[in-house]
GROMACS .gro file of C-alpha atoms in nm:
model
  185
    1UNK     CA    1  -0.446  -0.743   1.020
    2UNK     CA    2  -0.287  -0.703   1.358
    3UNK     CA    3  -0.064  -0.880   1.601
    4UNK     CA    4   0.064  -0.792   1.945
    5UNK     CA    5   0.409  -0.696   1.814
    6UNK     CA    6   0.276  -0.429   1.584
    7UNK     CA    7   0.221  -0.068   1.680
    8UNK     CA    8  -0.134   0.056   1.722
    9UNK     CA    9  -0.104   0.260   1.403
   10UNK     CA   10   0.017  -0.031   1.189
   11UNK     CA   11  -0.253  -0.256   1.337
   12UNK     CA   12  -0.511  -0.020   1.198
   13UNK     CA   13  -0.341   0.040   0.863
   14UNK     CA   14  -0.540  -0.038   0.555
   15UNK     CA   15  -0.340  -0.102   0.242
   16UNK     CA   16  -0.519  -0.037  -0.086
   17UNK     CA   17  -0.392  -0.205  -0.401
   18UNK     CA   18  -0.575  -0.157  -0.729
   19UNK     CA   19  -0.490  -0.296  -1.068
   20UNK     CA   20  -0.663  -0.301  -1.404
   21UNK     CA   21  -0.672  -0.639  -1.576
   22UNK     CA   22  -0.676  -1.000  -1.470
   23UNK     CA   23  -0.667  -1.114  -1.107
   24UNK     CA   24  -0.320  -1.261  -1.167
   25UNK     CA   25  -0.190  -0.912  -1.246
   26UNK     CA   26  -0.326  -0.780  -0.916
   27UNK     CA   27  -0.177  -1.076  -0.731
   28UNK     CA   28   0.166  -0.998  -0.882
   29UNK     CA   29   0.143  -0.636  -0.766
   30UNK     CA   30   0.044  -0.744  -0.413
   31UNK     CA   31   0.330  -0.994  -0.392
   32UNK     CA   32   0.578  -0.726  -0.500
   33UNK     CA   33   0.484  -0.486  -0.218
   34UNK     CA   34   0.782  -0.425   0.008
   35UNK     CA   35   0.591  -0.283   0.306
   36UNK     CA   36   0.414  -0.611   0.387
   37UNK     CA   37   0.568  -0.864   0.623
   38UNK     CA   38   0.452  -1.193   0.472
   39UNK     CA   39   0.591  -1.388   0.769
   40UNK     CA   40   0.396  -1.196   1.036
   41UNK     CA   41   0.126  -1.382   1.224
   42UNK     CA   42  -0.200  -1.196   1.264
   43UNK     CA   43  -0.488  -1.244   1.502
   44UNK     CA   44  -0.714  -1.071   1.251
   45UNK     CA   45  -0.660  -1.055   0.878
   46UNK     CA   46  -0.914  -0.931   0.631
   47UNK     CA   47  -0.882  -0.875   0.263
   48UNK     CA   48  -1.152  -0.739   0.039
   49UNK     CA   49  -1.138  -0.761  -0.335
   50UNK     CA   50  -1.375  -0.715  -0.622
   51UNK     CA   51  -1.366  -0.763  -0.995
   52UNK     CA   52  -1.595  -0.521  -1.170
   53UNK     CA   53  -1.686  -0.406  -1.514
   54UNK     CA   54  -1.689  -0.028  -1.505
   55UNK     CA   55  -2.042   0.110  -1.481
   56UNK     CA   56  -1.924   0.464  -1.410
   57UNK     CA   57  -1.591   0.572  -1.553
   58UNK     CA   58  -1.331   0.411  -1.773
   59UNK     CA   59  -1.186   0.072  -1.671
   60UNK     CA   60  -0.850   0.170  -1.516
   61UNK     CA   61  -0.665   0.141  -1.185
   62UNK     CA   62  -0.806   0.470  -1.048
   63UNK     CA   63  -1.165   0.356  -1.107
   64UNK     CA   64  -1.109   0.003  -0.977
   65UNK     CA   65  -1.189  -0.121  -0.629
   66UNK     CA   66  -1.156  -0.079  -0.342
   67UNK     CA   67  -1.234   0.290  -0.341
   68UNK     CA   68  -1.116   0.496  -0.045
   69UNK     CA   69  -1.250   0.784   0.158
   70UNK     CA   70  -0.920   0.970   0.176
   71UNK     CA   71  -0.543   0.931   0.144
   72UNK     CA   72  -0.526   0.762   0.487
   73UNK     CA   73  -0.775   0.494   0.375
   74UNK     CA   74  -0.991   0.558   0.682
   75UNK     CA   75  -1.278   0.386   0.501
   76UNK     CA   76  -1.255   0.158   0.198
   77UNK     CA   77  -1.536   0.001   0.001
   78UNK     CA   78  -1.603  -0.252  -0.272
   79UNK     CA   79  -1.935  -0.234  -0.449
   80UNK     CA   80  -2.149  -0.416  -0.699
   81UNK     CA   81  -2.450  -0.241  -0.844
   82UNK     CA   82  -2.542   0.113  -0.937
   83UNK     CA   83  -2.611   0.408  -0.710
   84UNK     CA   84  -2.859   0.606  -0.916
   85UNK     CA   85  -2.840   0.927  -0.711
   86UNK     CA   86  -2.459   0.937  -0.683
   87UNK     CA   87  -2.429   1.262  -0.881
   88UNK     CA   88  -2.648   1.448  -0.631
   89UNK     CA   89  -2.450   1.309  -0.335
   90UNK     CA   90  -2.122   1.388  -0.512
   91UNK     CA   91  -2.230   1.749  -0.566
   92UNK     CA   92  -2.329   1.780  -0.199
   93UNK     CA   93  -1.992   1.642  -0.084
   94UNK     CA   94  -1.802   1.856  -0.335
   95UNK     CA   95  -1.975   2.161  -0.187
   96UNK     CA   96  -1.853   2.041   0.156
   97UNK     CA   97  -1.492   2.039   0.029
   98UNK     CA   98  -1.449   1.674  -0.069
   99UNK     CA   99  -1.235   1.600  -0.374
  100UNK     CA  100  -1.272   1.292  -0.591
  101UNK     CA  101  -1.000   1.080  -0.753
  102UNK     CA  102  -1.220   0.853  -0.962
  103UNK     CA  103  -1.533   0.869  -1.173
  104UNK     CA  104  -1.709   0.597  -0.971
  105UNK     CA  105  -2.029   0.594  -0.772
  106UNK     CA  106  -1.839   0.376  -0.523
  107UNK     CA  107  -1.603   0.658  -0.427
  108UNK     CA  108  -1.906   0.879  -0.365
  109UNK     CA  109  -2.047   0.619  -0.124
  110UNK     CA  110  -1.724   0.576   0.073
  111UNK     CA  111  -1.675   0.953   0.101
  112UNK     CA  112  -2.036   0.982   0.222
  113UNK     CA  113  -1.951   0.732   0.497
  114UNK     CA  114  -1.645   0.940   0.594
  115UNK     CA  115  -1.856   1.257   0.599
  116UNK     CA  116  -2.115   1.093   0.825
  117UNK     CA  117  -1.842   0.951   1.051
  118UNK     CA  118  -1.684   1.294   1.096
  119UNK     CA  119  -2.026   1.444   1.166
  120UNK     CA  120  -2.127   1.179   1.424
  121UNK     CA  121  -1.799   1.047   1.574
  122UNK     CA  122  -1.855   1.221   1.908
  123UNK     CA  123  -2.171   1.011   1.946
  124UNK     CA  124  -1.965   0.689   1.967
  125UNK     CA  125  -2.145   0.556   1.661
  126UNK     CA  126  -2.106   0.188   1.566
  127UNK     CA  127  -1.980   0.079   1.225
  128UNK     CA  128  -2.314  -0.087   1.154
  129UNK     CA  129  -2.514   0.225   1.240
  130UNK     CA  130  -2.281   0.441   1.031
  131UNK     CA  131  -2.333   0.222   0.725
  132UNK     CA  132  -2.709   0.214   0.785
  133UNK     CA  133  -2.710   0.596   0.791
  134UNK     CA  134  -2.520   0.611   0.463
  135UNK     CA  135  -2.737   0.350   0.291
  136UNK     CA  136  -3.053   0.534   0.390
  137UNK     CA  137  -2.936   0.811   0.156
  138UNK     CA  138  -2.860   0.583  -0.139
  139UNK     CA  139  -3.092   0.501  -0.427
  140UNK     CA  140  -3.041   0.206  -0.658
  141UNK     CA  141  -2.951  -0.161  -0.629
  142UNK     CA  142  -2.620  -0.242  -0.464
  143UNK     CA  143  -2.406  -0.473  -0.254
  144UNK     CA  144  -2.141  -0.293  -0.046
  145UNK     CA  145  -1.857  -0.412   0.176
  146UNK     CA  146  -1.668  -0.169   0.400
  147UNK     CA  147  -1.351  -0.176   0.610
  148UNK     CA  148  -1.231   0.107   0.833
  149UNK     CA  149  -0.928   0.199   1.038
  150UNK     CA  150  -1.172   0.339   1.297
  151UNK     CA  151  -1.330  -0.003   1.348
  152UNK     CA  152  -1.035  -0.249   1.343
  153UNK     CA  153  -1.125  -0.616   1.314
  154UNK     CA  154  -1.466  -0.535   1.166
  155UNK     CA  155  -1.618  -0.551   0.821
  156UNK     CA  156  -1.960  -0.418   0.742
  157UNK     CA  157  -2.159  -0.563   0.453
  158UNK     CA  158  -2.497  -0.460   0.320
  159UNK     CA  159  -2.704  -0.508   0.012
  160UNK     CA  160  -3.023  -0.387  -0.149
  161UNK     CA  161  -3.144  -0.566  -0.459
  162UNK     CA  162  -2.800  -0.701  -0.560
  163UNK     CA  163  -2.649  -1.036  -0.464
  164UNK     CA  164  -2.349  -1.075  -0.236
  165UNK     CA  165  -2.122  -1.375  -0.187
  166UNK     CA  166  -1.886  -1.385   0.113
  167UNK     CA  167  -1.611  -1.644   0.136
  168UNK     CA  168  -1.425  -1.750   0.447
  169UNK     CA  169  -1.101  -1.944   0.401
  170UNK     CA  170  -0.998  -2.196   0.662
  171UNK     CA  171  -0.715  -2.449   0.685
  172UNK     CA  172  -0.913  -2.704   0.483
  173UNK     CA  173  -0.981  -2.650   0.115
  174UNK     CA  174  -1.344  -2.556   0.066
  175UNK     CA  175  -1.575  -2.629  -0.221
  176UNK     CA  176  -1.904  -2.472  -0.319
  177UNK     CA  177  -2.171  -2.649  -0.515
  178UNK     CA  178  -2.244  -2.355  -0.745
  179UNK     CA  179  -1.947  -2.119  -0.726
  180UNK     CA  180  -1.593  -2.225  -0.816
  181UNK     CA  181  -1.353  -2.161  -0.528
  182UNK     CA  182  -0.989  -2.098  -0.618
  183UNK     CA  183  -0.700  -2.036  -0.383
  184UNK     CA  184  -0.378  -1.855  -0.454
  185UNK     CA  185  -0.052  -2.043  -0.420
   0.00000   0.00000   0.00000
């Protein structure tokens, strides 16, 4: 999120919180964070979250989502589906000097996006085009959602063969006819 009283750097900051277990456990970790000003008013606020059964790697905090491109969280991604050629892409990126924290195909995707950004950033590439370039190299069925410090105020979502549900919360409580909607306290 951002507001006019924040520095440019903090406006672009992306905080990643991962937790194994129930959503309530993640919520408790988020509420305990000391570096978040819960009273700040933001002109833009985006949160991405995902619950996922591990398809690659053991279910633990390191393998949970969002996955990040680097320690600065320049790109983060949540993902549903399976990238069938992730091992080939991972090997390519490893040969380029990238190091991996998790065992997930998701981390491979987000590091691929970072690699492509670094390669094409002088071309003033859009977030959408960047994600299209990355997805053109992926095989499998997937739904992906990205956030980046390089594109503040933007999310980029894409899917191929997997469903995606996007929720937008407003002042009024919403209801969906086929998906239960729950709000935190």
